[in-house]
Coordinates of C-alpha atoms in Angstrom, one line a residue:
X1 CA 106.1 111.4 120.3
X2 CA 103.2 110.3 122.5
X3 CA 105.6 108.7 124.9
X4 CA 107.5 112.0 125.2
X5 CA 104.2 113.9 125.5
X6 CA 102.7 111.6 128.2
X7 CA 105.7 110.0 129.9
X8 CA 104.1 106.6 129.3
X9 CA 106.0 103.7 127.7
X10 CA 103.9 101.1 126.0
X11 CA 105.1 97.6 125.0
X12 CA 103.2 96.3 122.0
X13 CA 102.5 92.7 121.0
X14 CA 101.5 92.3 117.4
X15 CA 100.2 88.9 116.1
X16 CA 101.2 88.0 112.6
X17 CA 98.8 88.9 109.8
X18 CA 95.8 86.6 109.8
X19 CA 96.7 85.1 113.2
X20 CA 94.8 87.4 115.5
X21 CA 91.9 85.0 116.2
X22 CA 94.2 82.1 117.1
X23 CA 96.4 84.3 119.3
X24 CA 93.4 85.9 121.0
X25 CA 91.8 82.6 121.8
X26 CA 95.1 81.2 123.1
X27 CA 95.6 84.3 125.3
X28 CA 92.1 84.0 126.8
X29 CA 92.2 80.3 127.5
X30 CA 95.7 80.5 129.0
X31 CA 94.8 83.4 131.3
X32 CA 98.1 85.1 130.3
X33 CA 96.6 88.5 129.8
X34 CA 98.2 91.8 128.8
X35 CA 97.0 95.1 130.4
X36 CA 94.8 95.9 127.5
X37 CA 93.6 94.3 124.2
X38 CA 92.8 96.0 120.9
X39 CA 90.1 94.1 119.1
X40 CA 86.6 94.4 117.6
X41 CA 84.9 94.3 121.0
X42 CA 81.6 95.6 119.7
X43 CA 81.1 92.5 117.5
X44 CA 83.3 90.0 119.5
X45 CA 82.1 86.4 119.4
X46 CA 79.8 85.6 122.3
X47 CA 79.3 89.3 123.1
X48 CA 81.5 91.7 125.0
X49 CA 79.5 91.4 128.2
X50 CA 80.5 87.7 128.6
X51 CA 84.1 88.8 128.9
X52 CA 83.2 91.0 131.8
X53 CA 81.2 88.2 133.4
X54 CA 84.1 85.8 133.0
X55 CA 86.4 88.4 134.7
X56 CA 88.6 88.8 131.6
X57 CA 88.0 92.5 131.0
X58 CA 86.9 95.4 133.3
X59 CA 83.7 97.4 133.4
X60 CA 84.9 100.9 132.9
X61 CA 82.0 103.3 133.4
X62 CA 82.8 105.0 136.7
X63 CA 86.5 105.2 135.9
X64 CA 85.8 106.7 132.5
X65 CA 83.6 109.4 134.0
X66 CA 86.3 110.4 136.5
X67 CA 89.6 109.9 134.6
X68 CA 88.7 110.5 130.9
X69 CA 87.4 114.1 130.7
X70 CA 88.0 114.4 126.9
X71 CA 86.3 111.1 126.0
X72 CA 83.4 111.4 128.5
X73 CA 82.8 115.0 127.7
X74 CA 82.5 114.0 124.0
X75 CA 79.9 111.3 124.8
X76 CA 77.9 113.7 127.0
X77 CA 77.8 116.2 124.2
X78 CA 76.8 113.5 121.6
X79 CA 74.2 111.2 123.1
X80 CA 73.5 109.4 119.8
X81 CA 77.1 108.3 119.7
X82 CA 77.1 107.4 123.4
X83 CA 74.2 105.0 122.6
X84 CA 76.5 103.2 120.2
X85 CA 79.1 102.6 122.9
X86 CA 77.3 101.7 126.1
X87 CA 75.5 98.4 126.5
X88 CA 71.8 98.1 127.4
X89 CA 72.6 98.6 131.1
X90 CA 74.4 101.9 130.2
X91 CA 77.9 100.5 130.9
X92 CA 81.1 101.2 129.1
X93 CA 83.1 98.1 128.5
X94 CA 85.7 99.3 125.9
X95 CA 87.1 102.6 124.5
X96 CA 86.3 102.7 120.7
X97 CA 87.4 104.5 117.5
X98 CA 84.9 107.3 116.8
X99 CA 84.4 109.1 113.5
X100 CA 83.8 112.7 114.6
X101 CA 82.4 114.2 111.4
X102 CA 79.5 113.1 109.2
X103 CA 81.8 113.2 106.1
X104 CA 83.9 110.4 107.6
X105 CA 80.8 108.0 107.6
X106 CA 79.7 108.9 104.1
X107 CA 82.6 107.7 102.0
X108 CA 80.7 105.2 99.8
X109 CA 77.6 105.4 97.6
X110 CA 76.3 105.4 94.0
X111 CA 78.7 106.8 91.3
X112 CA 78.7 107.1 87.6
X113 CA 81.0 107.8 84.6
X114 CA 80.1 111.5 84.1
X115 CA 82.3 111.6 80.9
X116 CA 80.0 108.9 79.4
X117 CA 76.9 111.0 80.3
X118 CA 78.5 114.1 78.8
X119 CA 79.4 112.2 75.6
X120 CA 75.9 111.0 75.2
X121 CA 74.2 114.2 76.2
X122 CA 72.5 112.7 79.2
X123 CA 71.8 114.1 82.7
X124 CA 72.7 112.5 86.0
X125 CA 69.9 110.0 86.7
X126 CA 67.6 111.1 89.6
X127 CA 65.1 108.3 89.6
X128 CA 65.1 104.5 89.0
X129 CA 63.4 105.1 85.6
X130 CA 66.2 107.6 84.7
X131 CA 68.8 105.1 85.6
X132 CA 67.2 102.5 83.4
X133 CA 67.3 104.9 80.5
X134 CA 70.9 105.9 81.2
X135 CA 72.1 102.2 81.5
X136 CA 70.3 101.4 78.2
X137 CA 72.1 104.3 76.5
X138 CA 75.4 103.0 77.9
X139 CA 74.7 99.6 76.4
X140 CA 73.6 100.8 73.0
X141 CA 75.4 104.0 72.2
X142 CA 79.1 103.1 72.5
X143 CA 80.1 105.6 75.2
X144 CA 83.7 104.2 75.4
X145 CA 84.0 104.9 71.7
X146 CA 85.7 101.7 70.6
X147 CA 83.1 100.8 68.0
X148 CA 82.2 97.6 69.9
X149 CA 79.1 96.8 72.0
X150 CA 81.2 95.7 74.9
X151 CA 79.9 98.0 77.6
X152 CA 78.7 96.6 80.9
X153 CA 76.4 99.4 82.0
X154 CA 76.4 98.5 85.8
X155 CA 78.9 96.4 87.7
X156 CA 79.1 95.3 91.3
X157 CA 80.1 92.7 93.8
X158 CA 77.5 90.2 94.9
X159 CA 73.9 91.2 95.6
X160 CA 73.9 92.1 99.3
X161 CA 77.3 93.8 99.8
X162 CA 76.5 97.2 101.4
X163 CA 79.4 98.9 99.7
X164 CA 79.4 97.3 96.2
X165 CA 76.3 95.1 95.9
X166 CA 73.9 95.4 92.9
X167 CA 71.1 94.8 95.5
X168 CA 71.6 98.3 96.8
X169 CA 69.2 99.3 94.0
X170 CA 66.5 98.0 96.4
X171 CA 67.1 101.0 98.6
X172 CA 65.2 103.3 96.2
X173 CA 62.2 101.1 96.8
X174 CA 62.3 101.7 100.6
X175 CA 63.7 98.3 101.5
X176 CA 66.9 96.3 101.8
X177 CA 68.1 92.6 102.0
X178 CA 68.5 92.6 105.8
X179 CA 66.8 93.9 108.9
X180 CA 65.8 97.6 108.9
X181 CA 63.5 100.0 110.8
X182 CA 60.2 101.2 109.5
X183 CA 58.4 103.8 111.7
X184 CA 59.9 102.4 114.9
X185 CA 59.4 98.7 114.0
X186 CA 62.2 96.3 112.8
X187 CA 61.3 94.4 109.7
X188 CA 63.2 91.9 107.5
X189 CA 63.5 93.3 104.0
X190 CA 62.9 90.2 101.9
X191 CA 59.5 89.6 103.7
X192 CA 58.1 93.0 102.7
X193 CA 56.2 93.7 99.4
X194 CA 58.7 96.5 98.5
X195 CA 61.4 93.8 98.2
X196 CA 59.6 92.0 95.4
X197 CA 59.0 95.3 93.6
X198 CA 62.6 96.2 93.8
X199 CA 63.8 92.7 92.8
X200 CA 61.5 92.9 89.8
X201 CA 63.2 96.2 88.7
X202 CA 66.7 94.7 89.2
X203 CA 65.7 91.6 87.3
X204 CA 64.5 93.7 84.4
X205 CA 67.9 95.4 84.2
X206 CA 69.7 92.1 84.3
X207 CA 67.5 90.5 81.7
X208 CA 68.4 93.4 79.3
X209 CA 72.1 92.9 79.9
X210 CA 72.4 96.2 81.8
X211 CA 73.9 94.6 84.9
X212 CA 77.2 92.7 85.0
X213 CA 76.5 89.0 84.6
X214 CA 79.6 88.3 86.7
X215 CA 78.3 90.1 89.7
X216 CA 78.5 87.0 91.8
X217 CA 82.1 86.3 90.7
X218 CA 83.5 89.8 91.0
X219 CA 85.9 91.0 93.7
X220 CA 87.2 94.5 94.2
X221 CA 90.0 94.0 91.6
X222 CA 87.6 92.7 88.9
X223 CA 84.9 95.3 89.5
X224 CA 87.3 98.3 89.6
X225 CA 89.1 97.1 86.5
X226 CA 85.9 97.2 84.5
X227 CA 85.7 101.0 85.3
X228 CA 89.4 101.6 84.7
X229 CA 89.3 99.8 81.4
X230 CA 86.2 101.7 80.1
X231 CA 83.9 98.8 80.3
X232 CA 81.4 99.9 83.0
X233 CA 79.7 103.2 83.9
X234 CA 77.7 102.8 87.1
X235 CA 78.3 101.1 90.4
X236 CA 78.0 101.4 94.2
X237 CA 81.5 101.9 95.6
X238 CA 83.9 103.8 97.8
X239 CA 84.7 107.4 96.9
X240 CA 86.5 107.5 93.6
X241 CA 90.1 108.5 94.5
X242 CA 91.7 105.2 93.5
X243 CA 90.4 102.1 91.8
X244 CA 92.5 99.0 92.1
X245 CA 95.1 101.2 93.9
X246 CA 95.5 103.1 90.6
X247 CA 94.8 106.7 90.0
X248 CA 91.5 107.0 88.2
X249 CA 92.0 110.4 86.7
X250 CA 93.9 109.8 83.4
X251 CA 92.6 112.9 81.7
X252 CA 89.7 111.1 80.0
X253 CA 87.6 109.4 82.6
X254 CA 85.5 111.2 85.1
X255 CA 83.8 109.3 87.9
X256 CA 81.6 111.1 90.5
X257 CA 79.3 110.2 93.3
X258 CA 75.7 111.0 92.6
X259 CA 72.7 111.5 94.9
X260 CA 70.7 108.4 95.8
X261 CA 67.9 107.4 93.4
X262 CA 64.3 108.2 93.9
X263 CA 62.0 105.2 93.6
X264 CA 58.4 104.6 92.6
X265 CA 57.3 105.9 96.0
X266 CA 58.8 109.3 95.3
X267 CA 61.4 108.9 98.1
X268 CA 65.0 107.9 98.4
X269 CA 66.7 105.9 101.1
X270 CA 70.0 104.5 102.2
X271 CA 70.5 101.4 104.4
X272 CA 74.3 101.4 104.6
X273 CA 75.0 101.2 108.3
X274 CA 78.2 103.2 107.9
X275 CA 76.1 106.3 107.3
X276 CA 74.8 106.4 110.9
X277 CA 77.3 104.4 112.9
X278 CA 80.1 106.7 114.0
X279 CA 81.5 104.1 116.3
X280 CA 83.3 101.3 114.5
X281 CA 84.7 98.0 115.6
X282 CA 88.3 99.0 116.5
X283 CA 88.4 99.3 120.3
X284 CA 90.4 98.7 123.4
X285 CA 89.4 96.8 126.6
X286 CA 91.3 96.8 129.8
X287 CA 91.9 93.3 131.3
X288 CA 91.7 92.2 134.9
X289 CA 95.5 91.8 134.8
X290 CA 95.9 95.6 134.5
X291 CA 97.4 96.8 137.8
X292 CA 96.9 100.5 136.9
X293 CA 93.6 100.9 134.9
X294 CA 93.3 104.5 135.9
X295 CA 96.7 105.3 134.4
X296 CA 95.8 103.4 131.2
X297 CA 92.5 105.4 130.8
X298 CA 94.3 108.7 131.5
X299 CA 96.8 107.8 128.7
X300 CA 94.0 106.8 126.3
X301 CA 92.1 110.1 127.0
X302 CA 94.8 112.0 125.2
X303 CA 93.6 110.6 121.9
X304 CA 90.2 112.3 122.3
X305 CA 91.3 115.9 122.9
X306 CA 94.2 118.3 123.1
X307 CA 97.7 117.6 121.6
X308 CA 97.2 113.8 121.5
X309 CA 94.1 114.2 119.4
X310 CA 96.0 116.6 117.2
X311 CA 98.9 114.2 116.8
X312 CA 96.7 111.2 116.0
X313 CA 95.0 113.1 113.2
X314 CA 97.7 115.3 111.7
X315 CA 101.0 114.0 112.9
X316 CA 103.8 116.1 114.4
X317 CA 103.4 119.8 114.1
X318 CA 106.2 121.4 112.0
X319 CA 107.0 118.0 110.4
X320 CA 103.8 116.5 109.2
X321 CA 101.5 119.5 109.3
X322 CA 101.3 123.2 110.0
X323 CA 98.4 125.4 111.2
X324 CA 97.4 127.7 108.3
X325 CA 94.6 130.2 109.2
X326 CA 93.3 127.7 111.7
X327 CA 93.4 124.8 109.4
X328 CA 95.8 121.8 109.9
X329 CA 97.5 121.7 106.5
X330 CA 99.4 118.4 105.8
X331 CA 102.9 118.7 104.6
X332 CA 104.5 117.5 101.3
X333 CA 106.3 114.8 103.3
X334 CA 102.8 113.2 103.6
X335 CA 101.0 114.3 100.4
X336 CA 103.9 114.4 97.9
X337 CA 106.7 112.3 99.4
X338 CA 109.1 111.2 96.6
X339 CA 110.2 108.1 98.6
X340 CA 106.8 106.8 99.7
X341 CA 103.4 106.3 98.1
X342 CA 100.8 108.5 99.8
X343 CA 99.1 105.6 101.6
X344 CA 102.3 104.6 103.3
X345 CA 103.3 108.1 104.2
X346 CA 99.9 108.8 105.8
X347 CA 100.0 105.5 107.7
X348 CA 103.4 106.3 109.1
X349 CA 102.5 109.7 110.3
X350 CA 98.8 109.7 111.2
X351 CA 97.5 107.4 113.9
X352 CA 93.8 107.8 113.1
X353 CA 94.4 106.6 109.5
X354 CA 92.8 103.3 108.7
X355 CA 91.2 103.2 112.1
X356 CA 93.9 100.9 113.5
X357 CA 93.8 102.2 117.1
X358 CA 91.0 103.8 119.2
X359 CA 90.9 107.6 118.7
X360 CA 88.6 110.5 117.6
X361 CA 89.0 110.8 113.9
X362 CA 88.9 114.3 112.2
X363 CA 87.7 114.9 108.6
X364 CA 90.2 117.6 108.0
X365 CA 93.1 115.2 107.5
X366 CA 91.2 112.7 105.5
X367 CA 89.8 115.2 103.0
X368 CA 93.4 116.3 102.1
X369 CA 94.3 112.7 101.1
X370 CA 91.5 112.5 98.6
X371 CA 91.4 113.3 94.9
X372 CA 89.1 116.2 93.9
X373 CA 86.6 113.6 92.7
X374 CA 86.7 111.8 96.0
X375 CA 86.0 114.8 98.2
X376 CA 83.4 116.1 95.7
X377 CA 81.6 112.7 95.9
X378 CA 81.6 112.6 99.7
X379 CA 80.3 116.1 99.8
X380 CA 77.5 115.1 97.4
X381 CA 76.5 112.2 99.6
X382 CA 76.8 114.3 102.8
X383 CA 74.4 117.0 101.4
X384 CA 72.0 114.5 99.9
X385 CA 68.5 114.5 101.5
X386 CA 68.5 110.7 101.5
X387 CA 66.5 109.1 104.3
X388 CA 68.7 107.1 106.7
X389 CA 66.1 106.6 109.4
X390 CA 65.6 103.0 108.3
X391 CA 69.2 101.9 109.2
X392 CA 69.2 99.5 112.1
X393 CA 71.6 100.7 114.9
X394 CA 74.1 98.3 116.5
X395 CA 71.7 96.5 118.8
X396 CA 72.9 94.0 121.4
X397 CA 71.5 90.5 121.7
X398 CA 71.6 88.3 124.9
X399 CA 73.4 85.0 124.8
X400 CA 70.3 82.9 124.1
X401 CA 69.1 85.2 121.3
X402 CA 72.5 85.5 119.8
X403 CA 72.7 81.7 119.6
X404 CA 69.3 81.5 118.0
X405 CA 70.0 84.2 115.5
X406 CA 73.3 82.8 114.5
X407 CA 71.8 79.4 113.8
X408 CA 68.5 80.4 112.1
X409 CA 69.6 83.5 110.2
X410 CA 72.5 81.6 108.6
X411 CA 70.0 79.2 107.1
X412 CA 67.5 81.9 106.2
X413 CA 70.0 84.2 104.5
X414 CA 71.5 81.3 102.6
X415 CA 68.1 80.2 101.4
X416 CA 66.9 83.7 100.5
X417 CA 70.1 84.6 98.7
X418 CA 69.8 81.5 96.6
X419 CA 66.2 82.3 95.7
X420 CA 66.6 85.9 94.7
X421 CA 69.7 85.1 92.6
X422 CA 67.7 82.4 90.8
X423 CA 65.1 85.0 90.0
X424 CA 67.6 87.5 88.9
X425 CA 69.4 85.2 86.4
X426 CA 66.1 83.8 85.0
X427 CA 66.1 80.4 86.7
X428 CA 63.0 81.2 88.6
X429 CA 60.1 83.7 88.4
X430 CA 59.3 86.7 90.6
X431 CA 55.9 85.2 90.9
X432 CA 57.4 82.5 93.3
X433 CA 58.4 85.2 95.8
X434 CA 55.3 84.8 98.0
X435 CA 56.2 81.1 98.3
X436 CA 59.7 82.1 99.4
X437 CA 58.2 84.3 102.1
X438 CA 56.0 81.4 103.3
X439 CA 59.1 79.2 103.6
X440 CA 60.9 81.9 105.6
X441 CA 58.1 81.8 108.1
X442 CA 58.5 78.1 108.4
X443 CA 62.2 78.6 109.0
X444 CA 61.5 81.0 111.9
X445 CA 61.9 84.5 110.5
X446 CA 59.0 85.9 112.6
X447 CA 60.8 84.9 115.8
X448 CA 63.9 86.5 114.5
X449 CA 62.0 89.8 113.8
X450 CA 60.6 89.7 117.4
X451 CA 64.2 89.3 118.8
X452 CA 65.4 92.2 116.8
X453 CA 62.4 94.4 117.8
X454 CA 63.1 93.7 121.5
X455 CA 66.8 94.5 121.0
X456 CA 65.9 97.7 119.2
X457 CA 63.6 98.7 122.0
X458 CA 66.4 98.2 124.5
X459 CA 68.8 100.2 122.4
X460 CA 66.3 103.1 122.2
X461 CA 66.1 103.1 126.0
X462 CA 69.8 103.3 126.6

């Protein structure tokens, strides 16, 4: 349909699953370049600027301003999103996938078995103390009703997974396990006193068997199955439409997203970068082999406005959706197709689904694909008064700094992770944490903080 709409024929080359990096490197080293390359240019190894310097891809700023009125107009109207796209020199080097609506960013957060709360006569926890009491009740009062003390009150994947990690409980204490911003200054969470306070709280939960002892061994399948099988009642996760690709609503369970927890400082915070980063990795760069970059950009501009934007988000009018009182209502061929599961039907009709190709994504299609619990959870998180000012934006590092950070932070993160997990499982004491901080200084964490502060300052000046 886009070819018919624009008169532009595109020949696609798709690497086999898992072979992208190999094919990409071979393409770059051989010099046999296509007109454009879809990749994660924002986080590309070596930095996207080096590919311009090496004359592999084109700098696009002036052409974008002149030939992409939909895309450029959107950036001009949304300067915070523009900051996430340009480099520190204000240049545009790729055309990205953009989440247009706040609800599209906020699709993951804390959630709880509301049916367990109702059965035990408990309210939704608002503070970290409330959560402790709720998890203790989950452990002791048999909310799954099988007569056995087999409940795992909280589950998760790893400690420092921003979607599913049990360490996300730290956020209620105003800190996190990575770099963050505090009143305009970048800090490293594990070096701050709030980290030890939060770790002490999490350790208390773990020591009383309120946190899954398999948190380091879990994957998405294992974690989800503990909720599906009535074993676990609290977690950080994606909105609850499906768990393990299974419908969660069986008429007995009820899982909903809840507001972020208030910590001992009387505040609540979220450090999930998805909440503020509307621009994600999927993007397209034009190569120096492109003989008609203007034509390519004109074609791409269709995905950021008008009929092309409509098609990418809702499919073909009259087939995949219809306008109903100004709202793009998806058809049964997508939502209730007897021959295809919903995910496949959406993927075949809607280009913006799963962020596979650069476009401007619209919340109105996505909300129709969710269960009532899923959309209710996202709306809860979107309306929450949680503080997100501490989230570090996608800063850029120069080549030298990038190399230093890659080397030193790999060592520091490995060391810190080992130490806080030892404390958590009782192999070490929270009293040793000051010594951990001193060791991080010896390993170079203060230089890393300086690098990130300089990068953050450059980002703010974009």
